[in-house]
């Protein structure tokens, strides 16, 4: 999906600050912003804006202007992905990611899996969701908490909906935790294709069905729902718009896990879901993002 990125190299606090600033500006344009740790020993992090198409000096200049306050000497670097896609690249370059009992890793890091890990092996693919983003990691942690805490155990949340599945990582995580069935949807047909490949690769085909759909515009939802657990790692605004649909497709007493929400947007999102009669159970914070569990 993304062909190049603009990024600065900074420390962890700097990356979080840049993330908040860039998100405020680029969220409406739908440009993905991400931070990642690139050198643990030196404490180096990168904050990136991902973009499609030809690089634009204008976009680079806007990023520089947005960051000028806290980073007066910021050097904006550009990286092109060309034929190599960035997820594959980030999987090669980065260490496996742990979140709760999950270990998300590429094929080259199979040796890192320990006996009690719930390992998710992702094939290189053009879809968001490698576990390196704070929102994916937050969702993985929250899925484990919610499914384990259910009075009837993980199967108590069956069936599950993963809205905006990307690489399929969250649906696969839910399937690894217990005998549940999961509908995994994405607006982007490439993501759905990548998710299906990852589902096969992780031996979850009998538990997960991947479907291309915008929001709730598919008969797959009424055929498969209502859902005991709805996971949606999208962005604050679309989540707020979809609050009534999310509530409508939720089984009585069911749980919702939301992410893709900046810490500063948490109260707005909570208000939209409170208006549907839902209440916050817990919020997790990671790299400037929040993951919220509601009931
Ligand atoms: N669930 C993955 C991916 C999150 S990225 C993870 O947690 O890592 C968000 C995904 O939502 C993208 O793949 C994007 O294509 C999809 N998306 C965005 N808006 C959507 C909508 N209205 N309906 C369905 N999917 C959507």
PDB file of N, CA and C in Angstrom, residues 62-137:
ATOM      1  N   UNK A  62       5.669  20.260   4.723  1.00  0.00           N
ATOM      2  CA  UNK A  62       4.629  20.345   5.758  1.00  0.00           C
ATOM      3  C   UNK A  62       5.064  19.581   7.008  1.00  0.00           C
ATOM      4  N   UNK A  63       5.674  18.411   6.794  1.00  0.00           N
ATOM      5  CA  UNK A  63       6.127  17.614   7.944  1.00  0.00           C
ATOM      6  C   UNK A  63       7.177  18.406   8.730  1.00  0.00           C
ATOM      7  N   UNK A  64       8.090  19.017   7.985  1.00  0.00           N
ATOM      8  CA  UNK A  64       9.149  19.816   8.614  1.00  0.00           C
ATOM      9  C   UNK A  64       8.534  20.953   9.440  1.00  0.00           C
ATOM     10  N   UNK A  65       7.511  21.608   8.867  1.00  0.00           N
ATOM     11  CA  UNK A  65       6.868  22.733   9.556  1.00  0.00           C
ATOM     12  C   UNK A  65       6.146  22.255  10.826  1.00  0.00           C
ATOM     13  N   UNK A  66       5.481  21.097  10.735  1.00  0.00           N
ATOM     14  CA  UNK A  66       4.735  20.571  11.884  1.00  0.00           C
ATOM     15  C   UNK A  66       5.694  20.230  13.028  1.00  0.00           C
ATOM     16  N   UNK A  67       6.873  19.705  12.658  1.00  0.00           N
ATOM     17  CA  UNK A  67       7.813  19.255  13.683  1.00  0.00           C
ATOM     18  C   UNK A  67       8.769  20.352  14.147  1.00  0.00           C
ATOM     19  N   UNK A  68       8.709  21.518  13.482  1.00  0.00           N
ATOM     20  CA  UNK A  68       9.708  22.570  13.720  1.00  0.00           C
ATOM     21  C   UNK A  68       9.783  22.989  15.194  1.00  0.00           C
ATOM     22  N   UNK A  69       8.636  23.058  15.893  1.00  0.00           N
ATOM     23  CA  UNK A  69       8.620  23.492  17.294  1.00  0.00           C
ATOM     24  C   UNK A  69       9.543  22.628  18.152  1.00  0.00           C
ATOM     25  N   UNK A  70       9.143  21.363  18.389  1.00  0.00           N
ATOM     26  CA  UNK A  70       9.967  20.519  19.271  1.00  0.00           C
ATOM     27  C   UNK A  70      11.271  20.038  18.632  1.00  0.00           C
ATOM     28  N   UNK A  71      11.343  20.034  17.280  1.00  0.00           N
ATOM     29  CA  UNK A  71      12.547  19.513  16.612  1.00  0.00           C
ATOM     30  C   UNK A  71      13.086  20.556  15.623  1.00  0.00           C
ATOM     31  N   UNK A  72      13.673  21.665  16.137  1.00  0.00           N
ATOM     32  CA  UNK A  72      14.105  22.739  15.228  1.00  0.00           C
ATOM     33  C   UNK A  72      15.170  22.275  14.226  1.00  0.00           C
ATOM     34  N   UNK A  73      15.958  21.255  14.592  1.00  0.00           N
ATOM     35  CA  UNK A  73      17.018  20.815  13.673  1.00  0.00           C
ATOM     36  C   UNK A  73      16.648  19.525  12.955  1.00  0.00           C
ATOM     37  N   UNK A  74      15.347  19.230  12.913  1.00  0.00           N
ATOM     38  CA  UNK A  74      14.929  17.934  12.367  1.00  0.00           C
ATOM     39  C   UNK A  74      15.414  17.741  10.936  1.00  0.00           C
ATOM     40  N   UNK A  75      15.940  16.541  10.678  1.00  0.00           N
ATOM     41  CA  UNK A  75      16.302  16.148   9.313  1.00  0.00           C
ATOM     42  C   UNK A  75      15.223  15.167   8.881  1.00  0.00           C
ATOM     43  N   UNK A  76      14.486  15.520   7.848  1.00  0.00           N
ATOM     44  CA  UNK A  76      13.468  14.580   7.371  1.00  0.00           C
ATOM     45  C   UNK A  76      14.116  13.699   6.305  1.00  0.00           C
ATOM     46  N   UNK A  77      14.143  12.421   6.564  1.00  0.00           N
ATOM     47  CA  UNK A  77      14.722  11.504   5.584  1.00  0.00           C
ATOM     48  C   UNK A  77      13.593  10.842   4.804  1.00  0.00           C
ATOM     49  N   UNK A  78      13.930  10.380   3.604  1.00  0.00           N
ATOM     50  CA  UNK A  78      12.922   9.704   2.783  1.00  0.00           C
ATOM     51  C   UNK A  78      13.423   8.302   2.471  1.00  0.00           C
ATOM     52  N   UNK A  79      12.533   7.329   2.579  1.00  0.00           N
ATOM     53  CA  UNK A  79      12.915   5.977   2.174  1.00  0.00           C
ATOM     54  C   UNK A  79      11.903   5.476   1.156  1.00  0.00           C
ATOM     55  N   UNK A  80      12.410   4.913   0.065  1.00  0.00           N
ATOM     56  CA  UNK A  80      11.526   4.385  -0.984  1.00  0.00           C
ATOM     57  C   UNK A  80      11.468   2.879  -0.856  1.00  0.00           C
ATOM     58  N   UNK A  81      10.267   2.336  -1.074  1.00  0.00           N
ATOM     59  CA  UNK A  81      10.157   0.890  -0.965  1.00  0.00           C
ATOM     60  C   UNK A  81      10.155   0.211  -2.327  1.00  0.00           C
ATOM     61  N   UNK A  82       9.779   0.954  -3.367  1.00  0.00           N
ATOM     62  CA  UNK A  82       9.785   0.380  -4.715  1.00  0.00           C
ATOM     63  C   UNK A  82       9.069  -0.944  -4.731  1.00  0.00           C
ATOM     64  N   UNK A  83       9.737  -1.949  -5.234  1.00  0.00           N
ATOM     65  CA  UNK A  83       9.113  -3.275  -5.347  1.00  0.00           C
ATOM     66  C   UNK A  83       9.090  -3.997  -3.997  1.00  0.00           C
ATOM     67  N   UNK A  84      10.036  -3.667  -3.111  1.00  0.00           N
ATOM     68  CA  UNK A  84      10.013  -4.310  -1.788  1.00  0.00           C
ATOM     69  C   UNK A  84       8.959  -3.606  -0.943  1.00  0.00           C
ATOM     70  N   UNK A  85       8.082  -4.356  -0.336  1.00  0.00           N
ATOM     71  CA  UNK A  85       7.084  -3.656   0.469  1.00  0.00           C
ATOM     72  C   UNK A  85       7.601  -3.499   1.899  1.00  0.00           C
ATOM     73  N   UNK A  86       7.077  -2.472   2.550  1.00  0.00           N
ATOM     74  CA  UNK A  86       7.676  -2.079   3.831  1.00  0.00           C
ATOM     75  C   UNK A  86       7.382  -3.024   4.970  1.00  0.00           C
ATOM     76  N   UNK A  87       6.272  -3.750   4.875  1.00  0.00           N
ATOM     77  CA  UNK A  87       5.989  -4.717   5.940  1.00  0.00           C
ATOM     78  C   UNK A  87       7.055  -5.814   5.902  1.00  0.00           C
ATOM     79  N   UNK A  88       7.339  -6.293   4.684  1.00  0.00           N
ATOM     80  CA  UNK A  88       8.355  -7.341   4.543  1.00  0.00           C
ATOM     81  C   UNK A  88       9.679  -6.826   5.090  1.00  0.00           C
ATOM     82  N   UNK A  89       9.984  -5.585   4.745  1.00  0.00           N
ATOM     83  CA  UNK A  89      11.225  -4.978   5.179  1.00  0.00           C
ATOM     84  C   UNK A  89      11.274  -4.848   6.700  1.00  0.00           C
ATOM     85  N   UNK A  90      10.148  -4.377   7.270  1.00  0.00           N
ATOM     86  CA  UNK A  90      10.170  -4.172   8.718  1.00  0.00           C
ATOM     87  C   UNK A  90      10.243  -5.518   9.434  1.00  0.00           C
ATOM     88  N   UNK A  91       9.665  -6.554   8.819  1.00  0.00           N
ATOM     89  CA  UNK A  91       9.741  -7.875   9.450  1.00  0.00           C
ATOM     90  C   UNK A  91      11.171  -8.408   9.409  1.00  0.00           C
ATOM     91  N   UNK A  92      11.891  -8.074   8.327  1.00  0.00           N
ATOM     92  CA  UNK A  92      13.276  -8.533   8.234  1.00  0.00           C
ATOM     93  C   UNK A  92      14.136  -7.823   9.268  1.00  0.00           C
ATOM     94  N   UNK A  93      13.928  -6.490   9.362  1.00  0.00           N
ATOM     95  CA  UNK A  93      14.836  -5.658  10.141  1.00  0.00           C
ATOM     96  C   UNK A  93      14.547  -5.699  11.624  1.00  0.00           C
ATOM     97  N   UNK A  94      13.298  -5.931  11.984  1.00  0.00           N
ATOM     98  CA  UNK A  94      12.945  -5.797  13.393  1.00  0.00           C
ATOM     99  C   UNK A  94      12.863  -7.134  14.095  1.00  0.00           C
ATOM    100  N   UNK A  95      13.071  -7.028  15.367  1.00  0.00           N
ATOM    101  CA  UNK A  95      13.018  -8.238  16.174  1.00  0.00           C
ATOM    102  C   UNK A  95      11.558  -8.691  16.303  1.00  0.00           C
ATOM    103  N   UNK A  96      11.327  -9.941  16.672  1.00  0.00           N
ATOM    104  CA  UNK A  96       9.957 -10.388  16.923  1.00  0.00           C
ATOM    105  C   UNK A  96       9.342  -9.539  18.036  1.00  0.00           C
ATOM    106  N   UNK A  97       8.032  -9.370  18.000  1.00  0.00           N
ATOM    107  CA  UNK A  97       7.362  -8.522  18.995  1.00  0.00           C
ATOM    108  C   UNK A  97       6.585  -9.383  19.979  1.00  0.00           C
ATOM    109  N   UNK A  98       6.793  -9.109  21.257  1.00  0.00           N
ATOM    110  CA  UNK A  98       6.010  -9.791  22.287  1.00  0.00           C
ATOM    111  C   UNK A  98       4.909  -8.879  22.792  1.00  0.00           C
ATOM    112  N   UNK A  99       3.709  -9.412  22.923  1.00  0.00           N
ATOM    113  CA  UNK A  99       2.598  -8.677  23.549  1.00  0.00           C
ATOM    114  C   UNK A  99       1.814  -9.723  24.322  1.00  0.00           C
ATOM    115  N   UNK A 100       1.801  -9.616  25.635  1.00  0.00           N
ATOM    116  CA  UNK A 100       1.195 -10.663  26.458  1.00  0.00           C
ATOM    117  C   UNK A 100       1.909 -11.976  26.150  1.00  0.00           C
ATOM    118  N   UNK A 101       1.111 -13.036  25.909  1.00  0.00           N
ATOM    119  CA  UNK A 101       1.734 -14.341  25.596  1.00  0.00           C
ATOM    120  C   UNK A 101       2.050 -14.489  24.113  1.00  0.00           C
ATOM    121  N   UNK A 102       1.660 -13.481  23.314  1.00  0.00           N
ATOM    122  CA  UNK A 102       1.866 -13.598  21.871  1.00  0.00           C
ATOM    123  C   UNK A 102       3.278 -13.220  21.470  1.00  0.00           C
ATOM    124  N   UNK A 103       3.784 -13.926  20.467  1.00  0.00           N
ATOM    125  CA  UNK A 103       5.035 -13.527  19.822  1.00  0.00           C
ATOM    126  C   UNK A 103       4.731 -13.435  18.331  1.00  0.00           C
ATOM    127  N   UNK A 104       4.804 -12.208  17.792  1.00  0.00           N
ATOM    128  CA  UNK A 104       4.557 -12.016  16.364  1.00  0.00           C
ATOM    129  C   UNK A 104       5.921 -11.948  15.681  1.00  0.00           C
ATOM    130  N   UNK A 105       6.128 -12.800  14.694  1.00  0.00           N
ATOM    131  CA  UNK A 105       7.469 -12.872  14.094  1.00  0.00           C
ATOM    132  C   UNK A 105       7.385 -13.270  12.624  1.00  0.00           C
ATOM    133  N   UNK A 106       8.476 -13.044  11.901  1.00  0.00           N
ATOM    134  CA  UNK A 106       8.573 -13.494  10.516  1.00  0.00           C
ATOM    135  C   UNK A 106       9.205 -14.877  10.480  1.00  0.00           C
ATOM    136  N   UNK A 107       9.191 -15.510   9.302  1.00  0.00           N
ATOM    137  CA  UNK A 107       9.694 -16.888   9.178  1.00  0.00           C
ATOM    138  C   UNK A 107      11.155 -17.007   9.617  1.00  0.00           C
ATOM    139  N   UNK A 108      11.929 -15.928   9.383  1.00  0.00           N
ATOM    140  CA  UNK A 108      13.361 -15.963   9.704  1.00  0.00           C
ATOM    141  C   UNK A 108      13.620 -15.977  11.218  1.00  0.00           C
ATOM    142  N   UNK A 109      12.577 -15.711  12.033  1.00  0.00           N
ATOM    143  CA  UNK A 109      12.771 -15.651  13.488  1.00  0.00           C
ATOM    144  C   UNK A 109      12.064 -16.781  14.223  1.00  0.00           C
ATOM    145  N   UNK A 110      11.821 -17.876  13.516  1.00  0.00           N
ATOM    146  CA  UNK A 110      11.145 -19.010  14.144  1.00  0.00           C
ATOM    147  C   UNK A 110      11.875 -19.481  15.409  1.00  0.00           C
ATOM    148  N   UNK A 111      13.186 -19.339  15.412  1.00  0.00           N
ATOM    149  CA  UNK A 111      13.999 -19.827  16.537  1.00  0.00           C
ATOM    150  C   UNK A 111      13.711 -19.065  17.828  1.00  0.00           C
ATOM    151  N   UNK A 112      13.096 -17.864  17.711  1.00  0.00           N
ATOM    152  CA  UNK A 112      12.833 -17.055  18.903  1.00  0.00           C
ATOM    153  C   UNK A 112      11.622 -17.560  19.693  1.00  0.00           C
ATOM    154  N   UNK A 113      10.835 -18.465  19.098  1.00  0.00           N
ATOM    155  CA  UNK A 113       9.609 -18.926  19.768  1.00  0.00           C
ATOM    156  C   UNK A 113       9.961 -19.819  20.949  1.00  0.00           C
ATOM    157  N   UNK A 114       9.403 -19.472  22.135  1.00  0.00           N
ATOM    158  CA  UNK A 114       9.642 -20.278  23.343  1.00  0.00           C
ATOM    159  C   UNK A 114       8.462 -21.234  23.543  1.00  0.00           C
ATOM    160  N   UNK A 115       8.650 -22.274  24.369  1.00  0.00           N
ATOM    161  CA  UNK A 115       7.618 -23.310  24.481  1.00  0.00           C
ATOM    162  C   UNK A 115       6.211 -22.793  24.818  1.00  0.00           C
ATOM    163  N   UNK A 116       6.081 -21.776  25.671  1.00  0.00           N
ATOM    164  CA  UNK A 116       4.730 -21.369  26.066  1.00  0.00           C
ATOM    165  C   UNK A 116       4.204 -20.163  25.302  1.00  0.00           C
ATOM    166  N   UNK A 117       4.947 -19.734  24.281  1.00  0.00           N
ATOM    167  CA  UNK A 117       4.477 -18.603  23.469  1.00  0.00           C
ATOM    168  C   UNK A 117       3.287 -19.015  22.613  1.00  0.00           C
ATOM    169  N   UNK A 118       2.395 -18.048  22.368  1.00  0.00           N
ATOM    170  CA  UNK A 118       1.403 -18.229  21.313  1.00  0.00           C
ATOM    171  C   UNK A 118       2.002 -17.516  20.101  1.00  0.00           C
ATOM    172  N   UNK A 119       2.612 -18.272  19.215  1.00  0.00           N
ATOM    173  CA  UNK A 119       3.367 -17.674  18.111  1.00  0.00           C
ATOM    174  C   UNK A 119       2.458 -17.387  16.920  1.00  0.00           C
ATOM    175  N   UNK A 120       2.615 -16.203  16.348  1.00  0.00           N
ATOM    176  CA  UNK A 120       1.900 -15.830  15.124  1.00  0.00           C
ATOM    177  C   UNK A 120       2.975 -15.522  14.095  1.00  0.00           C
ATOM    178  N   UNK A 121       3.049 -16.335  13.050  1.00  0.00           N
ATOM    179  CA  UNK A 121       4.085 -16.120  12.035  1.00  0.00           C
ATOM    180  C   UNK A 121       3.452 -15.437  10.831  1.00  0.00           C
ATOM    181  N   UNK A 122       3.906 -14.229  10.540  1.00  0.00           N
ATOM    182  CA  UNK A 122       3.318 -13.489   9.428  1.00  0.00           C
ATOM    183  C   UNK A 122       4.216 -13.586   8.214  1.00  0.00           C
ATOM    184  N   UNK A 123       3.575 -13.855   7.073  1.00  0.00           N
ATOM    185  CA  UNK A 123       4.316 -13.829   5.829  1.00  0.00           C
ATOM    186  C   UNK A 123       4.425 -12.385   5.398  1.00  0.00           C
ATOM    187  N   UNK A 124       5.474 -12.085   4.650  1.00  0.00           N
ATOM    188  CA  UNK A 124       5.619 -10.733   4.119  1.00  0.00           C
ATOM    189  C   UNK A 124       4.386 -10.437   3.280  1.00  0.00           C
ATOM    190  N   UNK A 125       3.781  -9.289   3.512  1.00  0.00           N
ATOM    191  CA  UNK A 125       2.586  -8.960   2.745  1.00  0.00           C
ATOM    192  C   UNK A 125       2.267  -7.497   2.866  1.00  0.00           C
ATOM    193  N   UNK A 126       1.510  -7.000   1.873  1.00  0.00           N
ATOM    194  CA  UNK A 126       1.225  -5.561   1.872  1.00  0.00           C
ATOM    195  C   UNK A 126       0.017  -5.234   2.713  1.00  0.00           C
ATOM    196  N   UNK A 127       0.034  -5.526   3.997  1.00  0.00           N
ATOM    197  CA  UNK A 127      -1.076  -5.127   4.853  1.00  0.00           C
ATOM    198  C   UNK A 127      -0.529  -4.723   6.202  1.00  0.00           C
ATOM    199  N   UNK A 128      -1.227  -3.776   6.826  1.00  0.00           N
ATOM    200  CA  UNK A 128      -0.821  -3.240   8.115  1.00  0.00           C
ATOM    201  C   UNK A 128      -1.018  -4.301   9.190  1.00  0.00           C
ATOM    202  N   UNK A 129      -0.092  -4.362  10.128  1.00  0.00           N
ATOM    203  CA  UNK A 129      -0.301  -5.244  11.277  1.00  0.00           C
ATOM    204  C   UNK A 129       0.816  -6.230  11.475  1.00  0.00           C
ATOM    205  N   UNK A 130       1.984  -5.761  11.882  1.00  0.00           N
ATOM    206  CA  UNK A 130       3.098  -6.666  12.155  1.00  0.00           C
ATOM    207  C   UNK A 130       3.314  -6.826  13.647  1.00  0.00           C
ATOM    208  N   UNK A 131       2.554  -6.065  14.436  1.00  0.00           N
ATOM    209  CA  UNK A 131       2.758  -6.132  15.880  1.00  0.00           C
ATOM    210  C   UNK A 131       3.692  -5.038  16.365  1.00  0.00           C
ATOM    211  N   UNK A 132       4.418  -4.400  15.429  1.00  0.00           N
ATOM    212  CA  UNK A 132       5.356  -3.357  15.858  1.00  0.00           C
ATOM    213  C   UNK A 132       4.656  -2.051  16.181  1.00  0.00           C
ATOM    214  N   UNK A 133       3.449  -1.872  15.664  1.00  0.00           N
ATOM    215  CA  UNK A 133       2.728  -0.639  15.963  1.00  0.00           C
ATOM    216  C   UNK A 133       2.054  -0.768  17.320  1.00  0.00           C
ATOM    217  N   UNK A 134       2.077   0.334  18.094  1.00  0.00           N
ATOM    218  CA  UNK A 134       1.517   0.303  19.448  1.00  0.00           C
ATOM    219  C   UNK A 134       0.062  -0.122  19.489  1.00  0.00           C
ATOM    220  N   UNK A 135      -0.683   0.157  18.414  1.00  0.00           N
ATOM    221  CA  UNK A 135      -2.110  -0.189  18.433  1.00  0.00           C
ATOM    222  C   UNK A 135      -2.300  -1.692  18.294  1.00  0.00           C
ATOM    223  N   UNK A 136      -1.514  -2.318  17.429  1.00  0.00           N
ATOM    224  CA  UNK A 136      -1.631  -3.776  17.244  1.00  0.00           C
ATOM    225  C   UNK A 136      -1.210  -4.476  18.539  1.00  0.00           C
ATOM    226  N   UNK A 137      -0.075  -4.032  19.110  1.00  0.00           N
ATOM    227  CA  UNK A 137       0.419  -4.645  20.344  1.00  0.00           C
ATOM    228  C   UNK A 137      -0.601  -4.459  21.472  1.00  0.00           C
TER     229      UNK A 137
END
